[in-house]
Coordinates of C-alpha atoms in Angstrom, one line a residue:
M1 CA 22.6 -178.7 6.7
V2 CA 24.8 -175.7 6.7
N3 CA 26.8 -177.0 9.7
R4 CA 27.7 -180.2 7.8
K5 CA 29.1 -178.0 5.0
L6 CA 31.1 -176.0 7.4
F7 CA 32.4 -179.2 8.9
G8 CA 33.5 -180.2 5.4
V9 CA 35.6 -177.0 5.2
F10 CA 37.1 -177.7 8.6
L11 CA 38.0 -181.2 7.5
V12 CA 39.7 -179.9 4.3
C13 CA 41.8 -177.5 6.6
F14 CA 42.9 -180.5 8.7
L15 CA 43.8 -182.6 5.7
I16 CA 45.8 -180.0 3.9
N17 CA 47.3 -177.8 6.6
F18 CA 45.2 -176.9 9.6
T19 CA 47.6 -174.1 10.7
S20 CA 47.1 -172.3 7.4
C21 CA 43.4 -171.7 8.2
K22 CA 44.2 -168.8 10.4
D23 CA 42.3 -165.6 9.6
E24 CA 45.3 -163.3 9.0
V25 CA 48.3 -163.8 6.7
S26 CA 51.2 -161.3 6.9
P27 CA 52.7 -159.7 3.7
V28 CA 56.0 -161.5 4.5
E29 CA 54.2 -164.9 4.5
N30 CA 52.3 -164.1 1.3
K31 CA 54.3 -166.1 -1.2
K32 CA 51.4 -167.9 -2.8
P33 CA 50.1 -166.5 -6.1
N34 CA 46.8 -164.6 -6.1
I35 CA 44.1 -166.0 -8.5
V36 CA 41.6 -164.0 -10.5
F37 CA 39.1 -166.3 -12.3
I38 CA 37.0 -164.4 -14.9
L39 CA 34.0 -166.3 -16.3
A40 CA 31.8 -164.9 -19.1
D41 CA 28.3 -166.2 -19.7
D42 CA 27.4 -167.5 -23.2
L43 CA 30.5 -166.0 -24.8
G44 CA 31.4 -167.9 -28.0
A45 CA 34.9 -169.1 -29.0
H46 CA 35.1 -166.4 -31.7
D47 CA 33.3 -163.5 -30.0
L48 CA 36.7 -161.9 -29.2
S49 CA 38.9 -159.9 -31.5
Y50 CA 42.0 -161.9 -30.6
A51 CA 40.1 -165.0 -31.6
G52 CA 39.2 -163.7 -35.1
S53 CA 36.2 -161.5 -34.7
T54 CA 36.5 -158.4 -36.9
Y55 CA 33.3 -156.9 -35.5
Y56 CA 33.5 -157.2 -31.7
E57 CA 36.2 -155.2 -29.9
T58 CA 37.8 -156.6 -26.8
P59 CA 41.2 -155.0 -26.1
N60 CA 41.4 -155.9 -22.4
I61 CA 40.7 -159.6 -22.9
D62 CA 43.0 -159.6 -25.9
A63 CA 45.8 -158.3 -23.6
I64 CA 45.3 -161.4 -21.4
A65 CA 45.6 -163.6 -24.4
K66 CA 48.8 -161.7 -25.5
E67 CA 50.4 -161.9 -22.1
G68 CA 49.2 -165.4 -21.3
V69 CA 48.5 -168.8 -22.9
S70 CA 45.6 -169.5 -25.3
F71 CA 44.3 -173.0 -25.3
V72 CA 42.9 -173.2 -28.8
Q73 CA 41.1 -176.5 -28.1
G74 CA 39.5 -175.2 -24.8
Y75 CA 36.2 -176.7 -23.9
A76 CA 33.4 -176.0 -21.5
A77 CA 32.3 -179.1 -19.6
A78 CA 28.7 -178.7 -20.9
Q79 CA 26.8 -176.8 -23.6
V80 CA 24.7 -174.9 -21.1
C81 CA 25.5 -172.9 -17.9
S82 CA 24.8 -174.6 -14.6
P83 CA 26.5 -178.0 -15.5
S84 CA 29.6 -176.2 -16.9
R85 CA 29.9 -174.0 -13.8
A86 CA 29.5 -176.9 -11.4
S87 CA 32.4 -178.7 -13.3
I88 CA 34.6 -175.7 -12.8
M89 CA 33.8 -175.6 -9.1
L90 CA 34.4 -179.4 -8.6
G91 CA 36.8 -180.5 -11.4
Q92 CA 34.3 -183.2 -12.4
S93 CA 32.3 -184.0 -15.5
T94 CA 28.5 -183.5 -15.6
A95 CA 27.8 -187.2 -15.4
R96 CA 29.9 -187.4 -12.2
H97 CA 28.4 -184.4 -10.2
G98 CA 24.9 -184.9 -11.6
I99 CA 24.0 -181.3 -12.5
T100 CA 23.3 -182.0 -16.2
D101 CA 21.0 -179.1 -17.1
W102 CA 20.6 -175.5 -16.2
I103 CA 19.0 -175.4 -12.8
G104 CA 15.3 -174.7 -13.2
A105 CA 14.7 -176.7 -16.5
S106 CA 11.8 -179.0 -16.5
T107 CA 12.2 -182.8 -16.7
G108 CA 10.1 -186.0 -17.2
K109 CA 6.3 -185.7 -17.7
K110 CA 6.3 -182.0 -16.8
W111 CA 8.7 -181.4 -19.7
G112 CA 6.5 -183.6 -21.9
D113 CA 3.4 -181.6 -21.1
E114 CA 5.3 -178.4 -22.0
R115 CA 7.2 -179.6 -25.0
N116 CA 6.3 -182.2 -27.5
T117 CA 9.6 -184.2 -27.8
K118 CA 10.5 -187.8 -28.6
V119 CA 12.1 -188.4 -25.2
L120 CA 11.6 -187.1 -21.7
P121 CA 14.7 -185.6 -20.0
P122 CA 15.7 -187.2 -16.7
E123 CA 15.9 -185.5 -13.3
Y124 CA 19.2 -183.9 -12.3
E125 CA 20.8 -182.4 -9.2
R126 CA 19.6 -178.9 -8.4
A127 CA 22.6 -177.7 -6.4
L128 CA 26.1 -178.6 -5.5
K129 CA 26.2 -181.5 -3.1
E130 CA 27.1 -180.7 0.5
E131 CA 29.8 -183.3 0.6
D132 CA 31.6 -182.0 -2.4
I133 CA 34.6 -179.7 -1.9
T134 CA 34.6 -176.7 -4.2
I135 CA 37.8 -175.1 -5.4
A136 CA 37.0 -172.1 -3.2
E137 CA 36.8 -174.4 -0.1
A138 CA 40.1 -176.0 -1.0
L139 CA 41.8 -172.6 -1.4
K140 CA 40.2 -171.1 1.6
A141 CA 41.4 -174.0 3.7
E142 CA 45.0 -173.0 2.7
G143 CA 44.6 -169.4 3.8
Y144 CA 43.2 -167.8 0.7
K145 CA 40.6 -165.0 1.1
T146 CA 37.8 -165.9 -1.3
F147 CA 35.4 -163.7 -3.2
F148 CA 32.6 -164.2 -5.6
A149 CA 30.8 -161.7 -7.9
G150 CA 28.0 -162.2 -10.4
K151 CA 26.2 -165.2 -11.7
W152 CA 26.0 -168.2 -9.4
H153 CA 23.0 -170.4 -10.7
L154 CA 24.2 -173.4 -8.7
G155 CA 21.5 -173.6 -6.1
D156 CA 19.3 -171.4 -3.9
E157 CA 19.9 -171.0 -0.2
P158 CA 21.5 -172.8 1.6
Y159 CA 23.6 -173.6 -1.5
S160 CA 24.8 -170.1 -2.0
P161 CA 28.4 -169.0 -2.7
E162 CA 28.8 -168.2 1.0
N163 CA 28.1 -171.8 1.9
N164 CA 30.5 -173.1 -0.8
G165 CA 33.7 -171.6 0.3
F166 CA 33.4 -167.9 -0.6
D167 CA 33.9 -165.4 2.2
I168 CA 32.3 -162.6 0.2
N169 CA 29.4 -162.8 -2.3
K170 CA 28.4 -159.8 -4.5
G171 CA 25.4 -160.6 -6.7
G172 CA 25.4 -164.4 -6.7
W173 CA 22.1 -166.1 -6.2
E174 CA 19.8 -168.7 -7.7
V175 CA 18.9 -166.9 -11.0
G176 CA 20.8 -167.5 -14.3
S177 CA 20.2 -164.1 -15.9
P178 CA 20.3 -160.5 -14.8
K179 CA 16.8 -160.1 -13.4
G180 CA 15.7 -156.6 -14.2
G181 CA 18.4 -156.2 -16.9
Y182 CA 21.9 -154.9 -17.1
Y183 CA 21.1 -151.3 -16.0
A184 CA 19.7 -150.2 -12.7
P185 CA 17.1 -150.6 -11.3
W186 CA 18.0 -154.3 -11.4
D187 CA 16.6 -156.9 -9.0
N188 CA 19.3 -158.7 -7.0
P189 CA 19.0 -159.5 -3.3
K190 CA 22.8 -159.9 -3.1
L191 CA 23.7 -156.6 -4.8
D192 CA 21.8 -153.3 -4.6
Y193 CA 22.4 -150.6 -7.2
K194 CA 23.9 -147.2 -6.4
H195 CA 21.9 -145.1 -8.9
E196 CA 19.5 -145.5 -11.8
G197 CA 21.2 -146.4 -15.0
E198 CA 24.2 -148.0 -13.3
S199 CA 25.8 -150.8 -15.3
L200 CA 25.6 -154.2 -13.6
T201 CA 28.6 -155.5 -15.6
K202 CA 30.9 -152.7 -14.7
R203 CA 29.7 -152.8 -11.1
L204 CA 30.8 -156.4 -10.8
G205 CA 34.2 -155.4 -12.2
Q206 CA 34.5 -152.6 -9.7
E207 CA 33.4 -154.8 -6.7
T208 CA 36.1 -157.3 -7.7
A209 CA 38.8 -154.6 -8.0
D210 CA 37.8 -153.2 -4.6
F211 CA 38.1 -156.7 -3.1
I212 CA 41.6 -157.0 -4.5
S213 CA 42.6 -153.6 -3.0
N214 CA 41.2 -154.6 0.4
N215 CA 43.1 -157.9 0.4
K216 CA 46.4 -157.0 -1.4
D217 CA 48.5 -158.1 1.5
R218 CA 47.3 -161.7 1.6
P219 CA 46.7 -164.4 -1.0
F220 CA 43.2 -164.1 -2.6
F221 CA 40.9 -166.0 -4.9
A222 CA 38.6 -163.7 -6.8
F223 CA 35.9 -165.3 -9.0
L224 CA 34.3 -162.7 -11.3
S225 CA 31.4 -164.4 -12.9
F226 CA 29.7 -162.1 -15.3
Y227 CA 26.0 -162.3 -16.2
A228 CA 27.1 -160.9 -19.5
V229 CA 26.7 -161.7 -22.3
H230 CA 23.6 -163.7 -21.4
G231 CA 20.2 -162.4 -22.5
P232 CA 18.5 -159.9 -22.3
I233 CA 20.8 -158.4 -24.8
E234 CA 21.2 -154.7 -23.8
T235 CA 23.6 -151.9 -24.4
T236 CA 23.8 -148.1 -24.3
E237 CA 22.7 -145.9 -27.2
D238 CA 26.3 -144.8 -27.9
K239 CA 27.6 -148.3 -28.1
W240 CA 24.7 -149.4 -30.3
R241 CA 25.4 -146.6 -32.7
K242 CA 29.1 -147.3 -32.8
Y243 CA 28.5 -150.9 -33.8
R244 CA 25.5 -150.1 -36.0
N245 CA 27.8 -147.8 -38.0
K246 CA 30.6 -150.3 -38.0
A247 CA 28.3 -153.0 -39.4
E248 CA 27.3 -150.6 -42.2
E249 CA 30.9 -149.8 -43.0
M250 CA 31.7 -153.5 -43.2
G251 CA 28.8 -154.1 -45.4
I252 CA 25.4 -155.4 -44.2
K253 CA 24.6 -158.8 -45.7
N254 CA 21.2 -159.5 -47.2
T255 CA 20.7 -162.5 -45.0
G256 CA 22.0 -163.4 -41.5
Y257 CA 20.3 -166.7 -40.8
E258 CA 20.0 -170.2 -42.2
M259 CA 18.3 -173.4 -41.0
E260 CA 20.2 -175.7 -38.7
R261 CA 18.7 -179.1 -37.9
I262 CA 15.9 -177.8 -35.7
L263 CA 16.0 -174.0 -35.4
P264 CA 17.3 -171.1 -37.5
I265 CA 20.9 -170.2 -36.7
R266 CA 22.8 -166.9 -37.1
T267 CA 25.5 -166.8 -39.7
V268 CA 26.9 -163.3 -39.3
Q269 CA 28.3 -161.2 -36.5
D270 CA 26.5 -157.9 -36.9
N271 CA 24.2 -157.5 -33.9
P272 CA 25.2 -154.0 -32.6
I273 CA 23.4 -154.5 -29.3
Y274 CA 25.3 -157.7 -28.5
A275 CA 28.6 -156.0 -29.6
G276 CA 28.0 -153.2 -27.2
L277 CA 27.3 -155.7 -24.4
I278 CA 30.6 -157.5 -25.2
E279 CA 32.5 -154.2 -25.1
T280 CA 31.1 -153.3 -21.7
M281 CA 32.2 -156.7 -20.3
D282 CA 35.6 -156.1 -21.7
E283 CA 35.8 -152.7 -20.0
A284 CA 34.9 -154.4 -16.7
V285 CA 37.7 -156.8 -17.3
G286 CA 39.9 -153.8 -17.8
I287 CA 38.9 -152.3 -14.4
V288 CA 40.2 -155.5 -12.7
M289 CA 43.4 -155.8 -14.7
Q290 CA 44.2 -152.1 -14.2
R291 CA 43.8 -152.5 -10.4
L292 CA 46.2 -155.4 -10.3
K293 CA 48.7 -153.3 -12.2
E294 CA 48.3 -150.2 -10.0
L295 CA 48.8 -152.3 -6.8
G296 CA 51.8 -154.1 -8.2
L297 CA 50.1 -157.5 -8.0
D298 CA 50.1 -158.4 -11.6
D299 CA 53.4 -160.3 -11.5
N300 CA 52.1 -162.6 -8.7
T301 CA 48.5 -163.0 -9.9
I302 CA 47.2 -165.9 -12.1
V303 CA 44.4 -164.7 -14.4
V304 CA 42.0 -167.1 -16.0
F305 CA 39.4 -166.1 -18.6
T306 CA 36.9 -168.5 -20.1
S307 CA 33.2 -168.9 -20.8
D308 CA 30.6 -171.4 -19.6
N309 CA 29.3 -172.5 -23.1
G310 CA 29.2 -171.5 -26.7
G311 CA 27.8 -168.3 -28.1
V312 CA 24.0 -168.0 -28.6
A313 CA 23.6 -168.6 -32.3
S314 CA 20.1 -170.1 -32.0
G315 CA 17.3 -169.7 -29.5
D316 CA 17.4 -167.1 -26.7
A317 CA 18.4 -163.9 -28.5
F318 CA 20.1 -165.4 -31.6
S319 CA 23.0 -163.1 -30.8
T320 CA 26.1 -164.3 -32.6
T321 CA 27.7 -166.9 -34.9
N322 CA 30.4 -169.3 -33.9
Y323 CA 31.6 -169.9 -37.4
P324 CA 33.5 -171.9 -38.5
L325 CA 32.3 -174.0 -35.6
R326 CA 28.9 -175.6 -36.0
G327 CA 26.1 -174.8 -33.7
G328 CA 26.2 -172.7 -30.5
K329 CA 24.9 -172.7 -26.9
G330 CA 22.9 -175.8 -26.2
Y331 CA 24.3 -177.7 -29.2
Q332 CA 26.3 -180.9 -29.2
W333 CA 28.7 -179.6 -31.9
E334 CA 31.9 -177.6 -31.4
G335 CA 30.1 -174.3 -31.4
G336 CA 28.2 -175.3 -28.2
I337 CA 31.2 -176.4 -26.2
R338 CA 34.4 -174.7 -27.5
E339 CA 35.4 -171.6 -25.5
P340 CA 37.9 -168.9 -25.1
Y341 CA 40.3 -170.5 -22.6
L342 CA 43.1 -168.3 -21.4
I343 CA 45.6 -168.6 -18.5
K344 CA 48.0 -165.8 -17.6
A345 CA 50.7 -167.0 -15.2
P346 CA 53.4 -164.3 -15.1
M347 CA 55.5 -166.2 -12.7
F348 CA 56.2 -168.7 -15.5
K349 CA 58.7 -167.4 -18.0
N350 CA 58.9 -168.5 -21.7
T351 CA 55.5 -170.2 -21.7
P352 CA 54.0 -171.1 -25.1
K353 CA 51.6 -168.5 -26.6
V354 CA 49.3 -171.2 -27.9
V355 CA 48.6 -174.7 -26.7
D356 CA 46.9 -177.1 -29.1
Y357 CA 45.8 -179.8 -26.7
P358 CA 42.1 -180.5 -25.8
V359 CA 41.4 -179.1 -22.3
S360 CA 38.2 -178.7 -20.3
G361 CA 36.6 -176.7 -17.6
I362 CA 37.3 -179.7 -15.3
D363 CA 41.0 -178.9 -15.5
F364 CA 41.0 -175.6 -13.8
Y365 CA 40.6 -177.1 -10.3
P366 CA 43.8 -179.2 -10.3
T367 CA 45.7 -176.5 -12.3
L368 CA 45.0 -173.7 -9.9
L369 CA 45.6 -175.8 -6.8
E370 CA 49.0 -176.8 -8.2
F371 CA 49.8 -173.2 -8.8
A372 CA 48.8 -172.4 -5.2
G373 CA 50.8 -175.3 -3.8
V374 CA 47.6 -176.9 -2.4
D375 CA 47.1 -180.6 -2.3
I376 CA 43.9 -182.1 -3.8
P377 CA 41.6 -182.8 -0.9
K378 CA 41.9 -186.5 -0.1
N379 CA 38.2 -187.2 0.0
H380 CA 37.4 -185.3 -3.3
L381 CA 37.1 -187.3 -6.5
L382 CA 38.8 -185.3 -9.3
E383 CA 38.6 -185.9 -13.0
G384 CA 40.5 -183.0 -14.4
V385 CA 44.2 -182.9 -14.9
S386 CA 46.7 -180.1 -14.1
L387 CA 47.7 -178.1 -17.1
V388 CA 50.9 -176.8 -15.4
P389 CA 53.1 -179.1 -17.5
L390 CA 51.6 -177.5 -20.7
L391 CA 52.3 -174.0 -19.4
K392 CA 55.9 -175.1 -18.9
G393 CA 56.1 -176.3 -22.6
E394 CA 55.9 -179.9 -21.7
T395 CA 53.3 -182.5 -22.9
L396 CA 50.4 -184.5 -21.4
T397 CA 49.3 -187.9 -22.5
E398 CA 46.1 -188.3 -24.5
R399 CA 43.0 -188.8 -22.5
P400 CA 39.2 -188.9 -23.2
L401 CA 36.9 -186.0 -22.5
F402 CA 33.2 -186.7 -21.8
W403 CA 30.0 -184.7 -22.0
H404 CA 26.6 -185.9 -20.8
Y405 CA 23.6 -183.7 -21.7
P406 CA 20.4 -185.9 -21.7
H407 CA 18.3 -182.8 -22.2
Y408 CA 17.0 -180.6 -25.0
G409 CA 18.7 -177.2 -25.4
N410 CA 16.4 -174.3 -25.8
Q411 CA 18.6 -173.3 -28.7
G412 CA 18.1 -176.5 -30.7
G413 CA 20.5 -179.0 -29.1
E414 CA 19.4 -182.6 -28.7
P415 CA 19.8 -185.1 -25.8
V416 CA 23.3 -186.6 -26.2
S417 CA 26.4 -188.0 -24.7
I418 CA 29.8 -187.3 -26.2
I419 CA 33.4 -188.6 -26.1
R420 CA 36.3 -186.7 -27.5
K421 CA 39.6 -188.6 -27.8
G422 CA 42.5 -187.5 -29.9
D423 CA 41.2 -186.0 -33.2
W424 CA 38.0 -188.0 -32.9
K425 CA 34.6 -187.1 -31.5
L426 CA 31.6 -189.4 -31.2
I427 CA 28.1 -188.2 -30.4
H428 CA 25.4 -190.6 -29.2
Y429 CA 21.8 -189.4 -29.7
Y430 CA 19.1 -190.5 -27.2
E431 CA 16.1 -189.8 -29.4
D432 CA 16.8 -192.7 -31.8
G433 CA 20.1 -194.3 -30.7
R434 CA 22.1 -193.1 -33.7
D435 CA 25.8 -192.0 -33.5
E436 CA 27.8 -189.4 -35.4
L437 CA 31.6 -189.6 -35.7
Y438 CA 33.8 -186.7 -36.7
N439 CA 37.5 -186.2 -37.3
L440 CA 37.9 -182.7 -35.9
K441 CA 41.4 -182.3 -37.3
Q442 CA 40.1 -182.7 -40.9
D443 CA 36.5 -181.5 -40.3
L444 CA 36.3 -178.9 -37.6
D445 CA 32.9 -177.7 -38.8
E446 CA 31.5 -181.2 -38.4
K447 CA 29.9 -181.5 -41.9
E448 CA 30.9 -185.1 -42.6
N449 CA 29.8 -188.0 -40.4
V450 CA 32.4 -190.6 -41.1
L451 CA 30.9 -193.3 -38.9
G452 CA 30.5 -195.7 -41.9
K453 CA 34.1 -195.3 -42.8
H454 CA 35.5 -196.2 -39.4
P455 CA 33.1 -198.7 -37.8
Q456 CA 35.7 -200.3 -35.5
L457 CA 36.9 -197.0 -34.1
A458 CA 33.3 -195.9 -33.6
Q459 CA 32.6 -199.1 -31.7
E460 CA 35.6 -198.6 -29.5
L461 CA 34.7 -195.1 -28.7
K462 CA 31.1 -196.0 -28.0
K463 CA 32.1 -198.7 -25.6
E464 CA 34.4 -196.3 -23.7
L465 CA 31.6 -193.7 -23.5
T466 CA 29.0 -196.3 -22.4
D467 CA 31.4 -197.7 -19.8
Y468 CA 32.0 -194.2 -18.4
L469 CA 28.3 -193.4 -18.2
T470 CA 27.7 -196.7 -16.4
Q471 CA 30.5 -196.1 -14.0
T472 CA 29.2 -192.6 -13.0
G473 CA 25.6 -193.7 -12.8
A474 CA 24.6 -191.2 -15.4
K475 CA 20.8 -190.8 -15.9
R476 CA 19.3 -191.3 -19.4
P477 CA 16.1 -190.0 -21.0
E478 CA 12.9 -192.1 -21.3
V479 CA 10.7 -192.5 -24.3
N480 CA 7.8 -190.1 -24.5
V481 CA 4.8 -192.3 -25.2
D482 CA 2.6 -189.2 -25.8
Y483 CA 4.8 -187.8 -28.5
D484 CA 2.8 -186.3 -31.4
G485 CA 4.8 -186.5 -34.7
I486 CA 2.2 -184.6 -36.7
K487 CA 2.2 -181.7 -34.3
A488 CA 6.0 -181.7 -34.2
A489 CA 6.1 -181.5 -38.1
E490 CA 3.8 -178.5 -38.1
L491 CA 6.0 -176.7 -35.6
Q492 CA 9.1 -177.5 -37.6
K493 CA 7.4 -176.0 -40.7
K494 CA 6.7 -172.8 -38.9
R495 CA 10.3 -172.6 -37.8
K496 CA 11.5 -172.8 -41.4
T497 CA 9.2 -170.1 -42.6
E498 CA 7.7 -167.7 -40.0
M499 CA 10.6 -167.9 -37.5
L500 CA 13.3 -167.4 -40.1
Q501 CA 11.4 -164.5 -41.7
N502 CA 10.9 -162.8 -38.3
L503 CA 14.5 -163.2 -37.3
E504 CA 15.7 -161.5 -40.5
K505 CA 13.2 -158.7 -39.9
Q506 CA 14.4 -158.2 -36.3
R507 CA 18.1 -158.2 -37.4
K508 CA 17.4 -155.4 -39.9
E509 CA 15.5 -153.4 -37.3
F510 CA 18.5 -153.5 -35.0
L511 CA 20.6 -152.0 -37.8
K512 CA 18.3 -149.2 -38.8
S513 CA 19.7 -145.7 -38.2
D514 CA 16.7 -144.7 -36.2
F515 CA 16.3 -147.9 -34.1
E516 CA 15.2 -147.2 -30.5
P517 CA 14.0 -150.0 -28.3
N518 CA 12.3 -147.8 -25.8
K519 CA 12.1 -144.2 -24.7
N520 CA 15.2 -144.3 -22.5
W521 CA 17.3 -147.0 -24.1
F522 CA 17.1 -149.8 -21.5
D523 CA 17.0 -147.2 -18.6
S524 CA 20.7 -146.4 -19.5
K525 CA 20.7 -143.0 -21.1
T526 CA 21.8 -141.4 -17.8
T527 CA 25.0 -143.3 -17.6
K528 CA 28.4 -142.7 -19.1
D529 CA 28.9 -146.4 -19.7

């Protein structure tokens, strides 16, 4: 199985430029740009200070935005992690590569036995396919030294980062959250801790910086994939107190939640634990950016910063709000799929500071390969487009973007497929076959379904979406014949009363001056983090 994968890498080398697969590249020959790809987990579009947050503080990420280009209509390819991450690796939509839910989620009758829902989610791919060529494999074939640090969640062995084009892997394995937490002792077979209380987030930044130092004389592709800011939400006592006091200074609101369609949803950014977790991630980004500067590599290094889905406003830890976007992680609305989307390409002069063109995680693959002067592998089907013209101040033609998520989000999202084209977004729901149509230019928060006002347009978009799903062989949910409507109604009533009340109580606990989660603050009091 692994040998077939290695043969695929050999084939890419042959197709692109076999002589470039030599192990050593001299400094004189190193004219290709380095690439640092930074991927946050569950970070919302407005969880950064440059993007409008007045509560969270992210100076290092803000600097990337200031020095680079911000794509203000940047999207993840899915509303949950594994599908989105696969799309970055392959440049394909979820319907195409088949990883349509986070790896480990139940499907079919098993799901029905666990959850009482109207439809049963279909099966999905549980790892990247052997025949697929990842962006790391394509770059490695052209002489790049490749490195991965952090969250993988794209398959267990033998589908690890090492078997998908990465020469070095620090901390990437099958799990989707930091097992054991963000402070040592953590549980990770691919990354041991150095001392109790060590910050996992900063360690990943340090490992990435050290890789850069060790490979400064050859082109490299470093993929820093944070576990942060995924749950469990943890921080140090000092950072909690800083943001607890800041929330008080800004004025703590009486309520911080309201009901969304299925679950309560957070409406304010005032979680001091989450704010501390974000700041620690930003500090880790700073470690990497400072190392590039110290080594004199910043002028020849492309830096990407993005997230894999929207901020967690419902479900999980109910951490943040994505306002004015509706919803969050797991949801079909903009809050679930719009992301920070930054590209810093210092070799390009006079780039626009802001690009207002809908782009997706599927576009990174062709964009970075064009930067590197690497041809798209001939036997790899690519759906993304290169964004290099936009970075040059040029334009791209309008094209549709597709999302296929025939599953239920743990955060309240529903099984859907989506098409975005121009200013229009159509959502098709699998529970009852209904559609919603929004004009995002006029209604960014998706409050008004204008399907009845534009039936012809809706019909055209629906056909284009249906044709695409058919073409890709996308799997759809099946009706759950055992669905119990009475039981579902009882659960929904509890969500509107007990859950909402408990969330408000927890929110106020976090903001109490004497709040302490445990005797040693997440095993992190010994650190200087």
